[in-house]
């Protein structure tokens, strides 16, 4: 395919650059080059892999401002957010360099069973071969790093299909990896659309492991299309935060606004539902409104901007419609509620929301939070669980029993206590339950998923 895809700045509407519209033929050629490079990567000593990853981290730090400016232009995220993202991507490569040195199996005590007398042995971890990586536009560099860094650390080759909205930073990352000494073919980037290049990667028989981050709508059908290969999915979320009677309301309010409106709410772990005990509703609401009012909307490249734009006009259409429908069903905008540009939506807080409304069940992916009251913790936990999602959740409370009950009963990949669900450390196992995904990322945990165990067993001839 010779056609090009234009990368559009969602804030200005102007073209930032063009990339090839790759399809099945380009994916096949990339997989072939990766396959040729597999022995070189597999046999590369760990210290060499570590050195390449560390050097990549350094290059990202040296080029941080250029990367940040580029991601802001591609995605509409604010410059402060993209600077933080580049620093995070650099840290992920650095951490993967350390984890590469710790890739090991262990000895097996075969003589624990009678048939194993006189046997000694161990298991080791081998790369799966080729990791197919499909990434979204909302955290394009750091999420690519979360797939590429552990894949290379464990000796794999990678074929990456970045989101069509944000492919330029992926190409620049690949360039940095090459400069850091990565062999040609160890990382191939195929730009293109999801249904074309993405699908070709999902279905390619030579890809050993597919790592996908994107929407639930697309992700849920991928295992059936992927055929006989391992699949990891990081899909959406609809994160609840429970605020109980004993909570530190000031700190909860500060964290909720931070977690609800970062990246204009377009994070899988954005705070969406604020489940508040009825007795503290008014005081929390007042504090939330005061803080949301202070958020500055505007040019994503302006240092002072807190909330940038949504990824596209279509995304903004979707949010506008969802908010209108919720208001028709009885919800009220305590603040915000309106579109203020082709791709810009006011930071919005809806009250009088019921858990059975579509807006409380579906993923918002917008600068939008919902306030829902509860009377008992059991009721709050039941509401927290009343969506198809189960990524991260949180609770603000000073009561240890409440905290532990929530940690125990919420079906989610992580439960944060006195922290918002939007908190993520790149070293923790990260992933979802229910329809939020399969498998875990977080460098060490991804490395486990991207490797096969092999047993070596030796019988002593005595
Ligand atoms: P979003 O709605 O956030 O853009 P998508 O799931 O559509 O989420 O996109 C996430 C990534 O998945 C992008 O790289 C996109 O190109 C890719 N993608 C979309 N549809 C498919 C598909 N049918 N098969 C494989 N990849 C896809």
Short mmCIF file of C-alpha atoms and ligand atoms in Angstrom, two decimals:
data_model
loop_
_atom_site.label_atom_id
_atom_site.label_comp_id
_atom_site.label_asym_id
_atom_site.label_seq_id
_atom_site.Cartn_x
_atom_site.Cartn_y
_atom_site.Cartn_z
CA UNK A 1 0.00 0.00 0.00
CA UNK A 2 1.49 3.30 -1.02
CA UNK A 3 -1.11 5.62 0.47
CA UNK A 4 -0.09 7.86 3.38
CA UNK A 5 -1.84 8.60 6.65
CA UNK A 6 -1.86 12.22 7.81
CA UNK A 7 -1.17 12.80 11.49
CA UNK A 8 -3.45 15.61 12.65
CA UNK A 9 -2.89 17.85 15.67
CA UNK A 10 -6.28 17.64 17.44
CA UNK A 11 -5.88 21.13 18.92
CA UNK A 12 -4.98 23.06 15.77
CA UNK A 13 -6.41 20.68 13.19
CA UNK A 14 -3.18 20.96 11.19
CA UNK A 15 -1.06 18.17 9.75
CA UNK A 16 1.95 17.22 11.89
CA UNK A 17 3.38 14.68 9.47
CA UNK A 18 2.65 11.73 7.24
CA UNK A 19 3.36 8.03 7.63
CA UNK A 20 2.89 5.07 5.29
CA UNK A 21 -0.40 3.20 5.41
CA UNK A 22 0.99 -0.27 5.97
CA UNK A 23 -1.09 -3.40 5.55
CA UNK A 24 -0.72 -7.17 5.47
CA UNK A 25 2.25 -7.11 3.05
CA UNK A 26 4.22 -4.64 5.21
CA UNK A 27 3.44 -6.62 8.37
CA UNK A 28 4.53 -9.83 6.70
CA UNK A 29 7.81 -8.28 5.56
CA UNK A 30 8.43 -6.87 9.05
CA UNK A 31 7.75 -10.26 10.68
CA UNK A 32 10.12 -11.88 8.19
CA UNK A 33 12.91 -9.44 9.10
CA UNK A 34 12.21 -10.00 12.79
CA UNK A 35 12.36 -13.75 12.26
CA UNK A 36 15.79 -13.44 10.67
CA UNK A 37 16.97 -11.44 13.69
CA UNK A 38 15.57 -13.86 16.29
CA UNK A 39 18.77 -15.91 16.72
CA UNK A 40 20.84 -12.74 17.22
CA UNK A 41 18.49 -11.46 19.91
CA UNK A 42 18.08 -14.80 21.62
CA UNK A 43 21.83 -15.37 21.78
CA UNK A 44 22.73 -11.82 22.76
CA UNK A 45 24.27 -11.87 26.25
CA UNK A 46 22.13 -10.28 28.94
CA UNK A 47 24.67 -7.55 29.64
CA UNK A 48 24.50 -6.47 25.99
CA UNK A 49 20.71 -6.34 26.06
CA UNK A 50 20.94 -4.34 29.28
CA UNK A 51 23.44 -1.91 27.75
CA UNK A 52 21.16 -1.22 24.75
CA UNK A 53 18.17 -0.59 27.00
CA UNK A 54 20.16 1.71 29.25
CA UNK A 55 21.52 3.66 26.32
CA UNK A 56 17.98 4.03 24.95
CA UNK A 57 16.92 5.45 28.29
CA UNK A 58 19.74 7.99 28.10
CA UNK A 59 18.82 9.00 24.54
CA UNK A 60 15.20 9.52 25.58
CA UNK A 61 16.35 11.77 28.41
CA UNK A 62 18.63 13.76 26.12
CA UNK A 63 15.82 14.20 23.56
CA UNK A 64 13.04 14.56 26.12
CA UNK A 65 11.82 17.99 25.09
CA UNK A 66 11.62 17.10 21.39
CA UNK A 67 9.71 13.91 22.20
CA UNK A 68 7.34 15.81 24.51
CA UNK A 69 6.60 18.49 21.90
CA UNK A 70 5.96 15.85 19.27
CA UNK A 71 3.58 13.80 21.45
CA UNK A 72 1.67 16.95 22.44
CA UNK A 73 1.21 17.80 18.78
CA UNK A 74 0.10 14.30 17.85
CA UNK A 75 -2.21 13.68 20.79
CA UNK A 76 -3.39 17.03 22.22
CA UNK A 77 -2.05 16.09 25.67
CA UNK A 78 -0.59 18.99 27.61
CA UNK A 79 3.13 19.61 27.49
CA UNK A 80 3.47 18.98 31.23
CA UNK A 81 1.79 15.61 30.74
CA UNK A 82 3.98 14.63 27.79
CA UNK A 83 7.18 15.68 29.59
CA UNK A 84 6.16 13.38 32.43
CA UNK A 85 5.43 10.65 29.90
CA UNK A 86 8.86 10.86 28.28
CA UNK A 87 10.55 10.72 31.70
CA UNK A 88 8.45 7.69 32.47
CA UNK A 89 9.37 5.95 29.21
CA UNK A 90 13.06 6.58 29.95
CA UNK A 91 12.61 5.09 33.43
CA UNK A 92 10.91 2.00 31.98
CA UNK A 93 13.89 1.35 29.68
CA UNK A 94 16.31 1.87 32.54
CA UNK A 95 14.34 -0.49 34.77
CA UNK A 96 14.16 -3.09 31.97
CA UNK A 97 17.96 -2.87 31.70
CA UNK A 98 18.16 -3.90 35.34
CA UNK A 99 15.53 -6.62 35.01
CA UNK A 100 17.33 -8.04 31.95
CA UNK A 101 20.19 -8.97 34.27
CA UNK A 102 17.80 -10.84 36.56
CA UNK A 103 16.24 -13.06 33.90
CA UNK A 104 16.70 -16.53 35.30
CA UNK A 105 15.03 -19.78 36.24
CA UNK A 106 15.85 -21.97 39.23
CA UNK A 107 17.03 -25.41 40.11
CA UNK A 108 14.45 -28.19 40.45
CA UNK A 109 14.66 -30.65 43.35
CA UNK A 110 13.79 -33.69 41.25
CA UNK A 111 14.56 -36.16 44.04
CA UNK A 112 11.55 -34.86 45.99
CA UNK A 113 9.65 -37.57 44.10
CA UNK A 114 10.84 -41.18 43.90
CA UNK A 115 11.11 -41.16 40.11
CA UNK A 116 13.54 -38.26 40.31
CA UNK A 117 16.27 -39.91 42.36
CA UNK A 118 19.65 -39.27 40.74
CA UNK A 119 18.21 -36.51 38.57
CA UNK A 120 19.32 -32.93 38.78
CA UNK A 121 18.21 -30.01 36.70
CA UNK A 122 16.79 -26.57 36.31
CA UNK A 123 14.43 -24.50 34.26
CA UNK A 124 15.35 -21.43 32.30
CA UNK A 125 13.40 -18.75 30.48
CA UNK A 126 13.55 -18.48 26.72
CA UNK A 127 12.10 -15.70 24.57
CA UNK A 128 8.83 -16.55 22.78
CA UNK A 129 10.44 -15.21 19.57
CA UNK A 130 8.39 -12.39 18.08
CA UNK A 131 6.20 -10.10 20.17
CA UNK A 132 3.47 -8.28 18.25
CA UNK A 133 2.69 -5.00 19.99
CA UNK A 134 -0.35 -2.81 19.29
CA UNK A 135 -0.50 0.49 21.15
CA UNK A 136 -3.04 3.28 21.67
CA UNK A 137 -2.72 7.06 21.28
CA UNK A 138 -3.38 8.16 24.87
CA UNK A 139 0.02 7.29 26.39
CA UNK A 140 1.78 6.40 23.15
CA UNK A 141 5.45 6.45 24.16
CA UNK A 142 5.26 4.99 27.67
CA UNK A 143 2.87 2.21 26.63
CA UNK A 144 5.11 1.32 23.68
CA UNK A 145 8.00 1.25 26.18
CA UNK A 146 5.98 -1.12 28.39
CA UNK A 147 5.86 -3.62 25.55
CA UNK A 148 9.19 -3.08 23.77
CA UNK A 149 11.48 -2.85 26.82
CA UNK A 150 10.47 -6.14 28.49
CA UNK A 151 10.29 -7.90 25.12
CA UNK A 152 13.88 -6.93 24.23
CA UNK A 153 15.11 -7.49 27.80
CA UNK A 154 13.94 -11.09 27.51
CA UNK A 155 15.51 -11.62 24.08
CA UNK A 156 12.55 -11.20 21.77
CA UNK A 157 12.12 -9.30 18.54
CA UNK A 158 9.19 -6.90 18.33
CA UNK A 159 6.87 -5.77 15.56
CA UNK A 160 5.05 -2.64 16.73
CA UNK A 161 1.86 -1.21 15.23
CA UNK A 162 1.39 2.19 16.88
CA UNK A 163 -1.96 3.99 16.91
CA UNK A 164 -2.65 5.74 13.61
CA UNK A 165 -3.16 9.02 15.50
CA UNK A 166 0.31 8.99 17.13
CA UNK A 167 2.81 7.04 15.01
CA UNK A 168 5.57 9.66 14.79
CA UNK A 169 6.93 9.25 18.32
CA UNK A 170 7.05 5.48 17.81
CA UNK A 171 9.23 5.91 14.73
CA UNK A 172 11.49 8.24 16.67
CA UNK A 173 11.73 5.73 19.52
CA UNK A 174 12.74 3.01 17.05
CA UNK A 175 15.45 5.34 15.76
CA UNK A 176 16.78 5.85 19.31
CA UNK A 177 16.88 2.08 19.86
CA UNK A 178 18.86 1.61 16.64
CA UNK A 179 21.32 4.29 17.72
CA UNK A 180 21.61 2.54 21.07
CA UNK A 181 22.87 -0.56 19.25
CA UNK A 182 19.76 -2.66 18.71
CA UNK A 183 20.28 -4.99 15.73
CA UNK A 184 18.32 -4.21 12.59
CA UNK A 185 15.12 -6.27 12.55
CA UNK A 186 14.86 -6.54 16.33
CA UNK A 187 12.25 -3.77 16.37
CA UNK A 188 10.10 -3.22 13.32
CA UNK A 189 7.47 -0.48 13.28
CA UNK A 190 4.59 -0.83 10.83
CA UNK A 191 2.37 2.24 10.69
CA UNK A 192 -1.20 1.86 9.55
CA UNK A 193 -4.80 1.41 10.57
CA UNK A 194 -6.06 -1.11 13.10
CA UNK A 195 -8.25 -3.10 10.72
CA UNK A 196 -5.39 -3.36 8.22
CA UNK A 197 -1.88 -3.45 9.73
CA UNK A 198 -3.23 -4.21 13.23
CA UNK A 199 -5.32 -7.15 12.11
CA UNK A 200 -2.44 -8.54 10.02
CA UNK A 201 -0.26 -8.55 13.13
CA UNK A 202 -2.98 -10.15 15.28
CA UNK A 203 -3.48 -12.98 12.80
CA UNK A 204 0.15 -13.54 11.75
CA UNK A 205 1.15 -17.13 12.54
CA UNK A 206 4.80 -16.28 13.25
CA UNK A 207 3.99 -13.85 16.06
CA UNK A 208 4.41 -15.76 19.33
CA UNK A 209 2.89 -13.28 21.71
CA UNK A 210 0.42 -10.50 21.04
CA UNK A 211 0.36 -7.56 23.43
CA UNK A 212 -2.55 -5.22 22.78
CA UNK A 213 -3.57 -2.02 24.56
CA UNK A 214 -6.72 -0.38 23.29
CA UNK A 215 -10.46 -0.33 23.51
CA UNK A 216 -12.63 -3.09 24.93
CA UNK A 217 -14.66 -3.16 21.71
CA UNK A 218 -11.62 -4.15 19.65
CA UNK A 219 -9.71 -6.10 22.27
CA UNK A 220 -12.43 -8.47 23.28
CA UNK A 221 -12.51 -10.09 19.83
CA UNK A 222 -8.75 -10.44 19.43
CA UNK A 223 -8.10 -13.80 21.13
CA UNK A 224 -10.47 -15.48 18.67
CA UNK A 225 -8.70 -13.84 15.73
CA UNK A 226 -5.19 -14.40 17.06
CA UNK A 227 -5.16 -18.15 16.56
CA UNK A 228 -2.59 -20.23 18.39
CA UNK A 229 -0.54 -17.59 20.15
CA UNK A 230 -0.46 -16.09 23.59
CA UNK A 231 -2.38 -12.86 24.03
CA UNK A 232 -2.21 -10.07 26.62
CA UNK A 233 -4.91 -7.42 26.58
CA UNK A 234 -4.99 -4.09 28.38
CA UNK A 235 -8.46 -2.79 27.71
CA UNK A 236 -10.52 -0.08 29.25
CA UNK A 237 -11.72 0.75 32.72
CA UNK A 238 -14.39 2.65 34.59
CA UNK A 239 -12.54 3.30 37.80
CA UNK A 240 -14.48 3.79 41.01
CA UNK A 241 -13.19 5.66 44.04
CA UNK A 242 -15.08 5.09 47.29
CA UNK A 243 -15.05 7.97 49.79
CA UNK A 244 -16.28 6.85 53.20
CA UNK A 245 -17.44 8.80 56.25
CA UNK A 246 -14.02 8.57 57.87
CA UNK A 247 -12.07 9.73 54.80
CA UNK A 248 -9.68 12.66 54.67
CA UNK A 249 -11.98 14.62 52.36
CA UNK A 250 -9.45 17.30 51.47
CA UNK A 251 -6.91 14.79 50.27
CA UNK A 252 -9.57 12.75 48.52
CA UNK A 253 -10.81 15.83 46.64
CA UNK A 254 -7.31 16.81 45.56
CA UNK A 255 -6.52 13.30 44.32
CA UNK A 256 -9.86 12.80 42.57
CA UNK A 257 -9.44 15.95 40.51
CA UNK A 258 -5.88 14.94 39.65
CA UNK A 259 -7.04 11.43 38.69
CA UNK A 260 -10.24 12.42 36.92
CA UNK A 261 -9.00 15.09 34.54
CA UNK A 262 -5.39 14.17 33.66
CA UNK A 263 -5.00 13.65 29.89
CA UNK A 264 -8.53 15.12 29.67
CA UNK A 265 -9.81 11.96 31.35
CA UNK A 266 -8.54 9.77 28.52
CA UNK A 267 -6.76 7.18 30.64
CA UNK A 268 -7.95 3.63 31.27
CA UNK A 269 -7.50 4.35 34.98
CA UNK A 270 -9.08 7.81 35.10
CA UNK A 271 -11.36 8.31 38.07
CA UNK A 272 -14.84 8.05 36.60
CA UNK A 273 -17.21 7.16 39.45
CA UNK A 274 -16.97 8.86 42.82
CA UNK A 275 -18.93 6.72 45.26
CA UNK A 276 -19.45 8.90 48.31
CA UNK A 277 -21.06 8.21 51.68
CA UNK A 278 -24.23 10.27 51.85
CA UNK A 279 -23.14 12.08 55.03
CA UNK A 280 -19.99 13.53 53.43
CA UNK A 281 -21.45 14.23 50.00
CA UNK A 282 -21.90 17.97 50.42
CA UNK A 283 -18.46 18.68 51.80
CA UNK A 284 -16.76 16.57 49.12
CA UNK A 285 -18.84 18.10 46.33
CA UNK A 286 -17.96 21.62 47.40
CA UNK A 287 -14.25 20.84 47.46
CA UNK A 288 -14.39 19.08 44.10
CA UNK A 289 -16.17 21.96 42.40
CA UNK A 290 -13.68 24.48 43.82
CA UNK A 291 -10.75 22.48 42.46
CA UNK A 292 -12.30 21.70 39.08
CA UNK A 293 -13.04 25.41 38.64
CA UNK A 294 -9.32 26.11 38.92
CA UNK A 295 -8.36 23.78 36.04
CA UNK A 296 -7.07 25.75 33.09
CA UNK A 297 -8.10 24.64 29.65
CA UNK A 298 -6.26 25.75 26.58
CA UNK A 299 -3.37 25.28 24.21
CA UNK A 300 -1.71 21.95 25.08
CA UNK A 301 1.71 23.46 24.30
CA UNK A 302 1.18 26.24 26.89
CA UNK A 303 2.90 25.45 30.21
CA UNK A 304 -0.06 26.83 32.14
CA UNK A 305 -2.63 24.49 30.59
CA UNK A 306 -4.00 21.78 32.88
CA UNK A 307 -6.50 20.14 30.54
CA UNK A 308 -5.83 19.73 26.81
CA UNK A 309 -8.19 18.50 24.13
CA UNK A 310 -9.75 15.17 23.30
CA UNK A 311 -8.13 13.11 20.58
CA UNK A 312 -10.69 14.05 17.91
CA UNK A 313 -13.94 15.78 17.08
CA UNK A 314 -15.64 12.37 17.00
CA UNK A 315 -14.48 11.65 20.55
CA UNK A 316 -15.96 14.97 21.63
CA UNK A 317 -19.25 14.17 19.81
CA UNK A 318 -19.46 10.92 21.78
CA UNK A 319 -18.93 12.65 25.14
CA UNK A 320 -21.39 15.40 24.36
CA UNK A 321 -24.05 12.85 23.50
CA UNK A 322 -23.39 10.74 26.61
CA UNK A 323 -23.64 13.79 28.87
CA UNK A 324 -26.85 14.99 27.18
CA UNK A 325 -28.45 11.57 27.60
CA UNK A 326 -27.43 11.42 31.26
CA UNK A 327 -28.92 14.87 31.88
CA UNK A 328 -32.15 13.80 30.18
CA UNK A 329 -32.22 10.81 32.53
CA UNK A 330 -31.96 13.07 35.59
CA UNK A 331 -28.24 13.79 36.08
CA UNK A 332 -27.18 17.39 36.79
CA UNK A 333 -23.95 19.15 35.80
CA UNK A 334 -22.52 20.52 39.06
CA UNK A 335 -19.81 22.09 36.91
CA UNK A 336 -19.02 21.95 33.20
CA UNK A 337 -21.19 19.89 30.87
CA UNK A 338 -20.54 21.72 27.61
CA UNK A 339 -18.41 21.41 24.55
CA UNK A 340 -16.11 24.40 24.06
CA UNK A 341 -14.38 23.61 20.78
CA UNK A 342 -14.25 21.00 18.03
CA UNK A 343 -12.33 18.59 20.29
CA UNK A 344 -12.55 20.37 23.65
CA UNK A 345 -14.99 19.55 26.44
CA UNK A 346 -15.29 21.35 29.77
CA UNK A 347 -14.08 19.44 32.84
CA UNK A 348 -17.41 18.12 34.03
CA UNK A 349 -18.82 16.68 37.25
CA UNK A 350 -22.29 15.14 37.12
CA UNK A 351 -24.37 14.62 40.26
CA UNK A 352 -27.67 12.80 40.72
CA UNK A 353 -26.24 9.88 38.82
CA UNK A 354 -27.49 6.35 39.45
CA UNK A 355 -25.30 3.31 38.99
CA UNK A 356 -27.73 1.81 36.48
CA UNK A 357 -27.37 4.72 34.03
CA UNK A 358 -25.33 3.93 30.88
CA UNK A 359 -22.90 6.77 31.72
CA UNK A 360 -22.00 4.98 34.97
CA UNK A 361 -21.62 1.59 33.32
CA UNK A 362 -19.70 2.46 30.14
CA UNK A 363 -16.21 3.91 29.94
CA UNK A 364 -16.31 7.73 29.62
CA UNK A 365 -12.75 8.41 28.36
CA UNK A 366 -13.43 12.12 28.84
CA UNK A 367 -12.87 14.92 31.41
CA UNK A 368 -15.91 13.67 33.26
CA UNK A 369 -16.55 12.35 36.77
CA UNK A 370 -19.81 11.16 38.29
CA UNK A 371 -20.96 11.51 41.88
CA UNK A 372 -23.05 8.65 43.26
CA UNK A 373 -24.11 8.33 46.94
CA UNK A 374 -24.13 5.22 49.10
CA UNK A 375 -25.31 4.38 52.63
CA UNK A 376 -23.35 1.22 53.43
CA UNK A 377 -19.93 0.02 52.36
CA UNK A 378 -21.45 -3.19 50.98
CA UNK A 379 -23.61 -1.07 48.71
CA UNK A 380 -20.55 0.94 47.59
CA UNK A 381 -18.60 -2.22 46.82
CA UNK A 382 -21.52 -3.69 44.87
CA UNK A 383 -21.68 -0.49 42.81
CA UNK A 384 -17.90 -0.48 42.32
CA UNK A 385 -18.28 -3.95 40.80
CA UNK A 386 -21.36 -3.15 38.70
CA UNK A 387 -19.61 -2.58 35.36
CA UNK A 388 -18.02 -4.94 32.84
CA UNK A 389 -14.64 -3.50 33.85
CA UNK A 390 -12.20 -4.36 36.62
CA UNK A 391 -8.94 -2.45 36.15
CA UNK A 392 -8.07 -0.24 39.12
CA UNK A 393 -10.24 0.91 42.01
CA UNK A 394 -9.67 2.98 45.14
CA UNK A 395 -11.00 3.85 48.58
CA UNK A 396 -10.42 6.82 50.86
CA UNK A 397 -10.96 5.83 54.48
CA UNK A 398 -9.23 5.97 57.87
CA UNK A 399 -10.87 2.71 58.92
CA UNK A 400 -8.61 -0.28 58.34
CA UNK A 401 -11.54 -2.71 58.23
CA UNK A 402 -13.26 -0.67 55.53
CA UNK A 403 -10.01 -0.55 53.58
CA UNK A 404 -9.46 -4.30 53.81
CA UNK A 405 -13.08 -5.11 52.96
CA UNK A 406 -12.80 -3.04 49.80
CA UNK A 407 -9.42 -4.58 48.93
CA UNK A 408 -10.93 -8.02 49.36
CA UNK A 409 -14.26 -7.60 47.61
CA UNK A 410 -13.59 -5.31 44.66
CA UNK A 411 -12.91 -7.32 41.53
CA UNK A 412 -10.03 -5.37 40.00
CA UNK A 413 -6.36 -5.66 39.08
CA UNK A 414 -5.44 -3.14 41.82
CA UNK A 415 -7.19 -1.60 44.80
CA UNK A 416 -5.63 1.65 46.02
CA UNK A 417 -6.13 2.71 49.63
CA UNK A 418 -6.01 6.44 50.28
CA UNK A 419 -4.84 6.83 46.72
CA UNK A 420 -6.76 7.20 43.46
CA UNK A 421 -7.06 4.33 40.99
CA UNK A 422 -5.13 6.50 38.56
CA UNK A 423 -1.95 5.76 40.50
CA UNK A 424 0.34 3.40 38.67
CA UNK A 425 3.91 2.43 39.35
CA UNK A 426 5.69 0.97 36.35
CA UNK A 427 7.09 -1.84 38.46
CA UNK A 428 3.77 -3.17 39.71
CA UNK A 429 1.80 -5.88 37.93
CA UNK A 430 -0.72 -3.88 35.96
CA UNK A 431 -3.78 -5.26 34.25
CA UNK A 432 -7.45 -5.93 34.51
CA UNK A 433 -10.05 -8.43 35.61
CA UNK A 434 -13.33 -9.09 33.81
CA UNK A 435 -13.41 -7.27 30.46
CA UNK A 436 -10.56 -4.92 31.38
CA UNK A 437 -8.03 -7.36 30.06
CA UNK A 438 -5.90 -10.48 30.24
CA UNK A 439 -2.38 -10.77 31.59
CA UNK A 440 -0.20 -8.26 33.38
CA UNK A 441 2.28 -5.59 32.33
CA UNK A 442 4.92 -3.98 34.55
CA UNK A 443 8.41 -4.84 33.34
CA UNK A 444 9.14 -8.00 35.31
CA UNK A 445 5.62 -9.37 34.89
CA UNK A 446 5.61 -8.69 31.15
CA UNK A 447 8.97 -10.46 30.88
CA UNK A 448 7.43 -13.53 32.48
CA UNK A 449 4.61 -13.50 29.95
CA UNK A 450 6.98 -12.94 27.03
CA UNK A 451 9.14 -15.96 27.87
CA UNK A 452 8.65 -19.71 27.81
CA UNK A 453 10.05 -21.93 30.53
CA UNK A 454 12.27 -24.80 29.46
CA UNK A 455 13.32 -27.61 31.77
CA UNK A 456 16.77 -29.16 31.49
CA UNK A 457 17.03 -32.46 33.38
CA UNK A 458 20.16 -34.57 33.82
CA UNK A 459 20.29 -38.11 35.16
CA UNK A 460 23.52 -38.90 36.92
CA UNK A 461 25.04 -42.16 35.63
CA UNK A 462 25.89 -43.61 39.02
P1 LIG B 1 -9.22 3.77 20.65
O1 LIG B 1 -10.71 3.74 20.57
O2 LIG B 1 -8.69 4.19 21.96
O3 LIG B 1 -8.55 4.44 19.49
P2 LIG B 1 -8.66 1.21 19.51
O4 LIG B 1 -8.86 -0.11 20.19
O5 LIG B 1 -9.52 1.52 18.34
O6 LIG B 1 -8.79 2.27 20.67
O7 LIG B 1 -7.15 1.38 19.07
C1 LIG B 1 -6.04 0.94 19.82
C2 LIG B 1 -5.03 0.31 18.89
O8 LIG B 1 -5.61 -0.85 18.30
C3 LIG B 1 -4.62 1.21 17.73
O9 LIG B 1 -3.25 0.97 17.41
C4 LIG B 1 -5.51 0.73 16.61
O10 LIG B 1 -5.00 0.98 15.33
C5 LIG B 1 -5.54 -0.76 16.89
N1 LIG B 1 -6.71 -1.45 16.33
C6 LIG B 1 -7.94 -0.95 16.10
N2 LIG B 1 -8.74 -1.89 15.52
C7 LIG B 1 -7.99 -3.01 15.39
C8 LIG B 1 -8.22 -4.32 14.90
N3 LIG B 1 -9.40 -4.67 14.41
N4 LIG B 1 -7.23 -5.22 14.94
C9 LIG B 1 -6.02 -4.89 15.46
N5 LIG B 1 -5.73 -3.68 15.94
C10 LIG B 1 -6.70 -2.73 15.92
#
